[in-house]
Coordinates of C-alpha atoms in Angstrom, one line a residue:
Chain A
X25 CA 0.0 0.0 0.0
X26 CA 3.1 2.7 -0.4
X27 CA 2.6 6.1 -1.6
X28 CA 6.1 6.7 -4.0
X29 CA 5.8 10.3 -3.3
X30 CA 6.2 13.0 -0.9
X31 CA 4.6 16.1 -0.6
X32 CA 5.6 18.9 -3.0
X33 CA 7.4 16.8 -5.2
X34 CA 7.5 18.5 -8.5
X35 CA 5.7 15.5 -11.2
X36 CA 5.5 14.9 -15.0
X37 CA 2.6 13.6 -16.8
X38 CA 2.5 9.6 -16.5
X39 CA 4.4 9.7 -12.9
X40 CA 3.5 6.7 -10.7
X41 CA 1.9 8.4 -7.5
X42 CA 0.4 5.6 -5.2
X43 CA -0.9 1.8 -5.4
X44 CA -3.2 0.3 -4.2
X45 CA -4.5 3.3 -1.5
X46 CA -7.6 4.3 -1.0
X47 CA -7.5 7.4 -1.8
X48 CA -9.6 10.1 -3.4
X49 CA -9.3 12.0 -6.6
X50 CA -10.8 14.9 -7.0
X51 CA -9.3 16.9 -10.1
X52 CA -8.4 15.7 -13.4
X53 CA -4.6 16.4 -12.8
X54 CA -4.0 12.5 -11.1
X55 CA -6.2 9.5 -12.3
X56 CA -6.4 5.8 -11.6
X57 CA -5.0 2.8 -14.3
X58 CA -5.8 -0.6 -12.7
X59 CA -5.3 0.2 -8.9
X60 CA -2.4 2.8 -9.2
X61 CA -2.7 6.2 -9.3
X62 CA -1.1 8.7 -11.6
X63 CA -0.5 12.5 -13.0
X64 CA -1.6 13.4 -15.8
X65 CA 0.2 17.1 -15.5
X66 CA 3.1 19.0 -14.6
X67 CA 2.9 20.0 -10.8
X68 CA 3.5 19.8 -7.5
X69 CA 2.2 16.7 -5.2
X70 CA -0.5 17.7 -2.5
X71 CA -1.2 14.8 -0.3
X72 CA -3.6 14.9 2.5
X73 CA -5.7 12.4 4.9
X74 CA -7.0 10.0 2.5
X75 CA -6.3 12.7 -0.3
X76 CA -3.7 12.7 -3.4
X77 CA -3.9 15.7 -5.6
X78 CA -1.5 17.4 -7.9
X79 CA -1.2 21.3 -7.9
X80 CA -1.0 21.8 -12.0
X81 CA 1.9 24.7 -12.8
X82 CA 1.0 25.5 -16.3
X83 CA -2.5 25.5 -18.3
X84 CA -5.4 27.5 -19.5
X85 CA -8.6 29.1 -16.7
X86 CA -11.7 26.7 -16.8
X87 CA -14.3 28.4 -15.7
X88 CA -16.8 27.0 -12.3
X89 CA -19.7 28.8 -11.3
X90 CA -18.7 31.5 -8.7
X91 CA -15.7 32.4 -9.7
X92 CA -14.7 36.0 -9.9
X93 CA -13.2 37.3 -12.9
X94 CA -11.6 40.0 -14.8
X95 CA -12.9 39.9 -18.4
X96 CA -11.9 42.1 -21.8
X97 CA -15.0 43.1 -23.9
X98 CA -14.0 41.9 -26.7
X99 CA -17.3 42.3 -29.1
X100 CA -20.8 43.0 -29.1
X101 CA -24.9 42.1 -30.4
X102 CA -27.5 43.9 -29.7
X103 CA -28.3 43.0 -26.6
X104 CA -25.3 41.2 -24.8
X105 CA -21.3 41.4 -25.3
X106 CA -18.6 38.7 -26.3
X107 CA -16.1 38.6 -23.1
X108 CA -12.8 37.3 -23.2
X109 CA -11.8 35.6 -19.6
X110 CA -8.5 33.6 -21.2
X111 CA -10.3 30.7 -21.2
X112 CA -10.9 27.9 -24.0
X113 CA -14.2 29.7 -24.3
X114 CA -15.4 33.1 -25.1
X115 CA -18.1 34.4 -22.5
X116 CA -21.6 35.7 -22.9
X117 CA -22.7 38.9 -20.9
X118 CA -26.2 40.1 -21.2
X119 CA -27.6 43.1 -20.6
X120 CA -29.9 41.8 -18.4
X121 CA -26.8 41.0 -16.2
X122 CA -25.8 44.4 -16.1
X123 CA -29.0 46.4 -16.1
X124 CA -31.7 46.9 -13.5
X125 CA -34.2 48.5 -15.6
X126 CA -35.4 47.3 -18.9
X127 CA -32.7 47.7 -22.2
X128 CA -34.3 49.4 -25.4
X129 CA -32.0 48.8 -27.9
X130 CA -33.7 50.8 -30.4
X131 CA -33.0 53.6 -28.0
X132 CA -29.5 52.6 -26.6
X133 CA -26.7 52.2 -28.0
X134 CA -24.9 48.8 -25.6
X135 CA -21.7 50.9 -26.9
X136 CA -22.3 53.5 -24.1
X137 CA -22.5 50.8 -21.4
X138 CA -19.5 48.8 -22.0
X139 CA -17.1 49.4 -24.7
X140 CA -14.5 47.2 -26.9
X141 CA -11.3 47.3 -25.0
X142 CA -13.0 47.6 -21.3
X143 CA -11.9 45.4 -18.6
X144 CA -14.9 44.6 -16.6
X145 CA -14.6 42.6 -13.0
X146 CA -17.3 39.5 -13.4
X147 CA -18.5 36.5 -11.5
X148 CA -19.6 33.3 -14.0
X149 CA -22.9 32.2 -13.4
X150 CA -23.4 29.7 -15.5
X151 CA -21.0 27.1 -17.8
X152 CA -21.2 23.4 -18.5
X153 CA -19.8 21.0 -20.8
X154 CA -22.7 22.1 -23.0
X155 CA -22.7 26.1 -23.1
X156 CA -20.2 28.8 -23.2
X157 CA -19.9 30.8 -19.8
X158 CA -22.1 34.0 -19.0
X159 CA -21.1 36.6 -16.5
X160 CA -23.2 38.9 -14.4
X161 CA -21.8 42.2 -12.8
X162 CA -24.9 43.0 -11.1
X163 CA -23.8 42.2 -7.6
X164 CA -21.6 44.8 -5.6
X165 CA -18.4 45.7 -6.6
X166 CA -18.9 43.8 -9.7
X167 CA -18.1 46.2 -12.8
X168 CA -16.5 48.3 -15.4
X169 CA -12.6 48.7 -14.8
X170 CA -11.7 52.7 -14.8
X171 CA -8.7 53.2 -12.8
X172 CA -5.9 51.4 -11.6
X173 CA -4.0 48.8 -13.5
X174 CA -4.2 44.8 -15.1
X175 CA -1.5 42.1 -14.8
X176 CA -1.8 38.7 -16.4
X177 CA -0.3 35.5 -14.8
X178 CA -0.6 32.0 -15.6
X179 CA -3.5 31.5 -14.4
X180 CA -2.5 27.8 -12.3
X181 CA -0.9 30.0 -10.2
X182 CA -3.4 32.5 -9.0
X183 CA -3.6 30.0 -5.8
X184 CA -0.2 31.4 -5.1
X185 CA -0.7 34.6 -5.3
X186 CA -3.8 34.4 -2.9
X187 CA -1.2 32.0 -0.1
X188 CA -2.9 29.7 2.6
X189 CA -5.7 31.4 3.8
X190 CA -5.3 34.5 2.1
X191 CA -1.7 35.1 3.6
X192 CA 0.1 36.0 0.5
X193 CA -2.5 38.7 -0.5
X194 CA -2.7 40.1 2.7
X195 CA 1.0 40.5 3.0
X196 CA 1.0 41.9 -0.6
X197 CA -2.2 44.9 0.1
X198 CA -0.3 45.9 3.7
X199 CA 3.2 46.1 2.0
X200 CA 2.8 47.5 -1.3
X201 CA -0.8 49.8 0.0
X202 CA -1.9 48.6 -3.1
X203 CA -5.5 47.4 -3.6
X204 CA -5.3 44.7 -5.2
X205 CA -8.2 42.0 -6.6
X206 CA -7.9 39.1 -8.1
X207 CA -9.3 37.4 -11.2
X208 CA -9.2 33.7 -10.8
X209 CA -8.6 33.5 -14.6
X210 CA -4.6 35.1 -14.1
X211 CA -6.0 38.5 -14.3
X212 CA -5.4 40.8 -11.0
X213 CA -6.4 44.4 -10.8
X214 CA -4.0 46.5 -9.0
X215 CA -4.9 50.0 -7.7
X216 CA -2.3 52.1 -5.8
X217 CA -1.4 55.4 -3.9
X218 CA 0.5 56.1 -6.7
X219 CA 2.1 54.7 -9.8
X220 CA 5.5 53.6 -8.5
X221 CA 3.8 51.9 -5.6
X222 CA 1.4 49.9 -8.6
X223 CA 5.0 49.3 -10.1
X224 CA 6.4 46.8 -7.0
X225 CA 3.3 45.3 -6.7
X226 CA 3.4 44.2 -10.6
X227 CA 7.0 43.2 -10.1
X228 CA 6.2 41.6 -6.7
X229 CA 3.0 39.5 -8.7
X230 CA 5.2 38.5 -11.1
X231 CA 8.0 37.2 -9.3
X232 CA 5.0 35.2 -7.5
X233 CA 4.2 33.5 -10.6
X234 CA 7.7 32.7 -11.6
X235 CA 8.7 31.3 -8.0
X236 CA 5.4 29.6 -7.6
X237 CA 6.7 26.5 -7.0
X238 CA 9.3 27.2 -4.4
X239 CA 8.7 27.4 -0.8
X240 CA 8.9 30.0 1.5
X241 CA 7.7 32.5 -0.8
X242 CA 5.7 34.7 1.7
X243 CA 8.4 35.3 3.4
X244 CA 11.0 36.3 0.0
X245 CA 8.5 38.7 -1.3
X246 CA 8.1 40.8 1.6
X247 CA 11.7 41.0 2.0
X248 CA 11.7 42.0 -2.1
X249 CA 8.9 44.7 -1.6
X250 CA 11.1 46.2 1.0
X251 CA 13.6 46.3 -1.2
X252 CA 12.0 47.5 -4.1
X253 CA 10.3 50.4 -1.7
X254 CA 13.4 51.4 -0.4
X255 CA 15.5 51.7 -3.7
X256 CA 12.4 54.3 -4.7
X257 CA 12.9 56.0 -1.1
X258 CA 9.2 55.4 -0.4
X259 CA 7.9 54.7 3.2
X260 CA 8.0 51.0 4.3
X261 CA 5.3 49.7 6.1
X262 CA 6.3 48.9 10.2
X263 CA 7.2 45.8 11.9
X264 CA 7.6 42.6 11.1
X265 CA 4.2 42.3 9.9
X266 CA 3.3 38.6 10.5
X267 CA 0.1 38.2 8.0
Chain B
X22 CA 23.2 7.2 -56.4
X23 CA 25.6 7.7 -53.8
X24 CA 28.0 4.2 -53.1
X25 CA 26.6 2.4 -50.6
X26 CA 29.1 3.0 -47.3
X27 CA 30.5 0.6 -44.8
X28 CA 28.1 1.0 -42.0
X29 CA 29.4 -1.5 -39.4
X30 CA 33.0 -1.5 -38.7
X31 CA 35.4 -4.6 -37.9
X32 CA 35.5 -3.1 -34.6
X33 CA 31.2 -2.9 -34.5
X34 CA 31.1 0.2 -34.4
X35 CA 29.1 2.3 -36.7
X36 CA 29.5 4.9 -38.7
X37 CA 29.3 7.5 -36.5
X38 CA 31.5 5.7 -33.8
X39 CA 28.1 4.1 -31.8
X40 CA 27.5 0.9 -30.5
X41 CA 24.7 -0.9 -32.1
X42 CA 22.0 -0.1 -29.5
X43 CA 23.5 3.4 -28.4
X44 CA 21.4 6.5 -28.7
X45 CA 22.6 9.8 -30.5
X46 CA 23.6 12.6 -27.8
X47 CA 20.1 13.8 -26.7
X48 CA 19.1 17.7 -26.0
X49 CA 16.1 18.5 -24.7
X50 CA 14.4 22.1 -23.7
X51 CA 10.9 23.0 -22.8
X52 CA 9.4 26.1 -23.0
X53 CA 11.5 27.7 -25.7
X54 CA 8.5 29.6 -27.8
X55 CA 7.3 32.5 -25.7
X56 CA 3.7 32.8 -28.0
X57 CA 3.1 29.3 -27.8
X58 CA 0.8 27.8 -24.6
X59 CA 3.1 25.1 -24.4
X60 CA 7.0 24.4 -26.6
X61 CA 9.7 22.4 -26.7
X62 CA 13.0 21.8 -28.7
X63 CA 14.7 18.3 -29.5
X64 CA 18.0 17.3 -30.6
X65 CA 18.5 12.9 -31.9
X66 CA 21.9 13.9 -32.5
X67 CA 21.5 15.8 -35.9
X68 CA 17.8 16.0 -36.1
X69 CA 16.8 19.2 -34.7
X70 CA 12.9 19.6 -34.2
X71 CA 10.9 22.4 -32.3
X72 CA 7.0 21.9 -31.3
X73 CA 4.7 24.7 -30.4
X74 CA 1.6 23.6 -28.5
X75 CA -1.5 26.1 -28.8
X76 CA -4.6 25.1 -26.9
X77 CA -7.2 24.0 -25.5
X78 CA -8.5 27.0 -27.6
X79 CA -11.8 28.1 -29.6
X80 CA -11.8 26.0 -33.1
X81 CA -11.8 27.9 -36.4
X82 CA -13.5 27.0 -38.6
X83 CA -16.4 26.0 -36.0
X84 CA -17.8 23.2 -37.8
X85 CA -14.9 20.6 -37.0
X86 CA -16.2 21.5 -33.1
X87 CA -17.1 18.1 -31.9
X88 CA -19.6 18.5 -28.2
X89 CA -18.0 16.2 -26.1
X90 CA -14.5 16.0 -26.6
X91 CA -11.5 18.8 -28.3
X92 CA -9.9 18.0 -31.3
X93 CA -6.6 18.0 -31.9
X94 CA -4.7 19.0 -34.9
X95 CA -1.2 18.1 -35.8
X96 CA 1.3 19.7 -38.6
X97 CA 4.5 17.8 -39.1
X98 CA 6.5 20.1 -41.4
X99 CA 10.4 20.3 -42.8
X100 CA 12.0 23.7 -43.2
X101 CA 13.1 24.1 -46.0
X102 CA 16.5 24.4 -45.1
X103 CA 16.2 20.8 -43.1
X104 CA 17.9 19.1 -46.0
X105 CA 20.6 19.6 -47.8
X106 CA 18.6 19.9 -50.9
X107 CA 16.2 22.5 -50.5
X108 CA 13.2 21.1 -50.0
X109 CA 9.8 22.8 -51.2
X110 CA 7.8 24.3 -48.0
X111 CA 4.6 23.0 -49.4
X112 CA 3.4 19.9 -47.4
X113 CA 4.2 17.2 -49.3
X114 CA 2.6 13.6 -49.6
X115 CA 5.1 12.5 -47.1
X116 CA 4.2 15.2 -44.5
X117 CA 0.4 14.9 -44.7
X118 CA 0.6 11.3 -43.5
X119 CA 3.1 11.9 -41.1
X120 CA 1.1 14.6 -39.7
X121 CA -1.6 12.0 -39.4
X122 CA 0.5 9.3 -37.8
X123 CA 2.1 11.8 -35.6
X124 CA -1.5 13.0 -34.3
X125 CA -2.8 9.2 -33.6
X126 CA 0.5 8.2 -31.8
X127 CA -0.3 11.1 -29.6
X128 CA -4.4 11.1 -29.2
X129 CA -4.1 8.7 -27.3
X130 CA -2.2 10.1 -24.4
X131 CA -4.2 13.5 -24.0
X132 CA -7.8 13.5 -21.6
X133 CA -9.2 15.3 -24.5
X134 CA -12.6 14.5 -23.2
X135 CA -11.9 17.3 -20.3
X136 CA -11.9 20.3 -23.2
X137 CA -15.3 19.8 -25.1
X138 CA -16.0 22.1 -28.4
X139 CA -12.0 22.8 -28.1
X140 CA -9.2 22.4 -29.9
X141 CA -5.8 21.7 -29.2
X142 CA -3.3 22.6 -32.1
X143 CA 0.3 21.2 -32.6
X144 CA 3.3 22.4 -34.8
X145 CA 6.0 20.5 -35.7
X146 CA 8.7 21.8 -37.4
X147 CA 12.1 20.4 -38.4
X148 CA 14.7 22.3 -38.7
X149 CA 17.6 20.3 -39.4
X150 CA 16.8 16.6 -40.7
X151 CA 19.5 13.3 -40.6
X152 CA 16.9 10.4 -40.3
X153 CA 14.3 9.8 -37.4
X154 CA 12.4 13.0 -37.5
X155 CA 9.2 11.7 -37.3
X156 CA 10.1 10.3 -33.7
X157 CA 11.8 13.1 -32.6
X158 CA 8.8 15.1 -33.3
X159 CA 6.6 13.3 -31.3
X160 CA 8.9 13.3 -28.5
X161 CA 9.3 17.0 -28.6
X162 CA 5.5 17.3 -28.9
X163 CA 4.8 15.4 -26.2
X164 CA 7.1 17.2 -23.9
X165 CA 5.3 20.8 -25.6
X166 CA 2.1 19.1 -24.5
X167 CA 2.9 18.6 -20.7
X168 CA 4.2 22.0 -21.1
X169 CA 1.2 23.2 -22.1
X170 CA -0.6 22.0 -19.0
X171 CA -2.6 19.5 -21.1
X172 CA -3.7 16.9 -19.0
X173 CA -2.5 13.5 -20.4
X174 CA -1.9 9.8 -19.6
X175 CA 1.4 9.4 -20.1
X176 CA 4.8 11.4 -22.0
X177 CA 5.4 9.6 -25.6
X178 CA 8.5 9.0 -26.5
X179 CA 10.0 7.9 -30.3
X180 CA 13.2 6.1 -31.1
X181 CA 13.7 4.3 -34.6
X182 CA 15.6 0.7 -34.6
X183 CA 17.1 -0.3 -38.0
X184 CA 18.9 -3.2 -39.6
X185 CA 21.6 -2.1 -41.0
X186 CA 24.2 -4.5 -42.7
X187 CA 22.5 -7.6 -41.1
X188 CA 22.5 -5.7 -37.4
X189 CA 20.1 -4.1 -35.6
X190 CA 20.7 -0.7 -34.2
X191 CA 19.2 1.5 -32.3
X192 CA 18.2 5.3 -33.5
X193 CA 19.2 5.1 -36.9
X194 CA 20.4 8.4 -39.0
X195 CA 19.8 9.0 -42.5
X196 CA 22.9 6.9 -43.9
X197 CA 21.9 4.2 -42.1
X198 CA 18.4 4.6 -43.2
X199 CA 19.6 5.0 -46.6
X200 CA 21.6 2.4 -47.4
X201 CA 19.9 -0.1 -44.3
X202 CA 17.5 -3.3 -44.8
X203 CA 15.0 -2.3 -42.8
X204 CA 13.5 0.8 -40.4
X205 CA 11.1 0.6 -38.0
X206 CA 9.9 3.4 -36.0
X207 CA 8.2 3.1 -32.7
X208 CA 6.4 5.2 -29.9
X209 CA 5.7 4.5 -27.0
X210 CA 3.9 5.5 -23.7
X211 CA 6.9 4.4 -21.2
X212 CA 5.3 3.9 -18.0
X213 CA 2.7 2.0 -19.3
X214 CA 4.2 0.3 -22.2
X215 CA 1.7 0.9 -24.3
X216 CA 3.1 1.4 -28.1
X217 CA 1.3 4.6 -29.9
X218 CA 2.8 4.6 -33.3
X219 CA 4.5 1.6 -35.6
X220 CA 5.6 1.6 -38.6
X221 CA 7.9 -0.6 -40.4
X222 CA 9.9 -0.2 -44.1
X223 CA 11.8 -3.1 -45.6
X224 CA 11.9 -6.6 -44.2
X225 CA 12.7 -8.1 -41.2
X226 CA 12.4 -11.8 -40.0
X227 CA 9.7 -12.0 -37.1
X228 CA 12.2 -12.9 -34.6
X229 CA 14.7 -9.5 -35.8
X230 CA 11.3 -7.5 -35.3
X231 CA 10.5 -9.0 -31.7
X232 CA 14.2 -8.7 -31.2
X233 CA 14.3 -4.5 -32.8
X234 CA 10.9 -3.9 -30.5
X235 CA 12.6 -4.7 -27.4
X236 CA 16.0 -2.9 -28.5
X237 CA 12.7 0.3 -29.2
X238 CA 11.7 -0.1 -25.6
X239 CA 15.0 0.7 -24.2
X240 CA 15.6 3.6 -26.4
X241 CA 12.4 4.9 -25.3
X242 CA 13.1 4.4 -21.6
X243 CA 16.3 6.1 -22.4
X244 CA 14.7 8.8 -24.0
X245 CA 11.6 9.4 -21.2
X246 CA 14.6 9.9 -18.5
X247 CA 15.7 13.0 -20.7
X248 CA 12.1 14.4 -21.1
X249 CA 11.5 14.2 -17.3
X250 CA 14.8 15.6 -16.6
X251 CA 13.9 18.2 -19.3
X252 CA 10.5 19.0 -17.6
X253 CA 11.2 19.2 -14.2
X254 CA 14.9 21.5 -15.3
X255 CA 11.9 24.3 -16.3
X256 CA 11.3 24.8 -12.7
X257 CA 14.3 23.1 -11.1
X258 CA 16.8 26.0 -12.3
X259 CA 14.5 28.9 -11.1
X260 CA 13.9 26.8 -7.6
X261 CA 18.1 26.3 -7.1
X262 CA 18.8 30.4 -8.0
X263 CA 16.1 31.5 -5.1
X264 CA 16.4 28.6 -2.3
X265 CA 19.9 29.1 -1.9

């Protein structure tokens, strides 16, 4: 009954994980041949009670109800827009997602709502096997993007970014006094006191993304903010600031 | 026509100084195409191949869109440069069925059942060509495929055994395929053993073809320790320069 891995190992597709374990599977990244268990990805192994799972580092967003995202208007009908969330597939938003009155579209022009080129911050309501995702931004918060700026990760490692219970993102908002939202399809929306501050946290996001699977990472970029805020003589944040 | 060459020596050895079931110096690098969702280059010695993987994406033209699985789409292609003749860049005869070949050795690997209404597009390209390109190129896809984050089964990986002045050898170049008796290519899924692609051009006697497939099957396993290695360098090198 051995598991032939340990936790955090970095594995390729076709990597023998575990025999004969009772174990459960719950993503597509590690499946079961006879009664072993393999990946199917590139990652990093996450075992648990009576739980193998591999963390995939590379691949496209697919959507889940729920999520939150940051999508570009990419066309338009009459009465709904084409959104792109850097997925596989291209996302419906309809008016009637947007709106709380009635839409004429004889009268209004969609145009003046939301443009070609806007970033807008979504949640998915609805996508199966069957249909393309639709977005709503009805609910609060949810919206055109005006101010502030975009980066785009790889979107397997927005889990990073975010850290065990929220630490990383924490520690990322209190250092850089950024504020900072993420798109669970790689796209984060960064809004800070002022330009050189939205600067560190890009450079901070990325260097997220390229360490992601490294340990101790919290830890490394707080130490690079401070760097990065001193060499621009701007005010680091006091303490030691355990998030 | 070219005079046929000695390709075994008195000493064995061939005509490039290998042993019979030695392997050309591998090179193998992942993620070399920043465009591409997933890349990888390959080196069997003088065959130089590079794969860009593009997908799971939106198909154009929508009607090959099948609902419950995505489609995958393979171009096997020689620059024209490859060769030491130039060779036209339109795909030839020979290309189109490769392409094909290529694309079934490796369907079989990818969960392609987890990307309905998708497809997932790869791009083969050989750059420099001395015999065994075909495997190569599905090596190198392979390794562009895991790169990509596509989930799949298993890594393929291709290796060519030849007879070649009554021998059989392992990884044949283009002299030996030349001038040989026989070529047969293989791929394989290594950790499960299952064989994805065979083909076979002149003749061998059924005991030299059990015989070549097992001298296939430790080329592969030869050849899957290099993709690993060539995976997991991707992240290894970046983990090295900030852990220490």
């Amino acid at each position: 009954m051995p598991i032939y891995v340990q936790n955090r190992e970095l594995v390729t597709p076709g990597t023998l994980l575990a025999e004969n374990e009772d174990l459960r599977l719950e993503t597509p990244t590690v499946f079961k041949h006879g009664n072993k268990v393999y990946s199917s990805t590139i990652g990093l192994v996450d075992l648990s009670d009576k739980r193998i799972n591999v963390i995939p580092l590379e691949g496209k967003y697919i959507p889940k109800v729920g999520d939150l995202v940051i999508g570009l208007i990419e066309d338009y009908g009459l009465t709904y827009w084409i959104v792109d969330i850097k997925a596989p597939y291209k996302a419906i938003l309809n008016v009637g997602e947007v709106l709380n009155r009635p839409f004429n579209p004889l009268k209004e022009n969609i145009k003046n709502i939301y443009d070609i080129g806007d970033y807008v911050l979504a949640k998915v309501i609805a996508f199966d096997r069957t249909k393309d995702p639709a977005l709503t931004t009805k609910q609060k918060g949810l919206g055109k993007i005006t101010k502030g700026r975009i980066v785009e990760i790889i979107p397997s490692r927005v889990p990073r970014v975010i850290g065990k219970k929220a630490s990383m993102i924490t520690m990322l908002k209190t250092e850089t006094k950024c504020q900072i939202t993420v798109g669970l399809n790689g796209r984060i929306w960064i809004i800070g006191p002022s330009p050189e501050y939205e600067e560190i946290a890009i450079l901070a996001i990325k260097k997220i993304e390229n360490e992601a699977h490294t340990s101790g990472l919290t830890d490394r970029i707080r130490a690079f903010i401070r760097k990065e805020l001193e060499k621009r003589e701007l005010k680091v944040v006091e303490g030691e600031g355990k998030a | 026509m070219k005079e046929k060459p000695k390709l075994i020596d008195e000493n064995g050895r061939r005509i490039d100084g290998r042993r019979p079931d030695e392997l050309r110096p591998l090179r193998m690098e992942v993620g070399v195409l920043k465009n591409a969702d997933g890349s990888a280059y390959v080196e069997y010695g003088n065959t130089k191949v590079i794969v860009a993987v593009y997908g799971p994406r939106e198909i154009h033209p929508k009607h090959l869109t099948l609902p419950d699985r995505a489609i995958i789409r393979c171009r096997y292609h020689m620059t024209s440069f490859s060769t030491t003749e130039r060779k036209s860049p339109a795909p030839t005869r020979r290309e189109i069925e490769l392409s094909k070949v290529i694309r079934e050795a490796l369907e079989g690997v990818i969960f392609t059942e987890l990307y309905p209404r998708t497809s997932i597009d790869i791009f083969i390209e050989v750059l420099q060509a001395d015999g065994g390109t075909r495997t190569a190129g599905i090596t190198a896809a392979s390794l562009a495929l895991a790169d990509a984050g596509i989930p799949m089964k298993d890594l393929v990986a291709g290796v060519a055994v030849g007879k070649i002045d009554g021998v059989l050898v392992l990884d044949i170049n283009e002299v030996e395929d030349e001038f040989g008796e026989a070529d047969l290519p293989v791929a394989m899924m290594p950790s499960f053993k299952e064989i994805t692609l065979l083909q076979m051009n002149g003749v061998l006697s059924e005991d030299e073809f059990w015989e070549a497939l097992k001298l296939a099957e430790k080329g592969v396993m030869e050849i899957y320790k290099a993709q690993k290695e060539a995976l997991l360098n991707k992240y290894s090198r970046v983990k090295v320069e900030v852990e220490e």
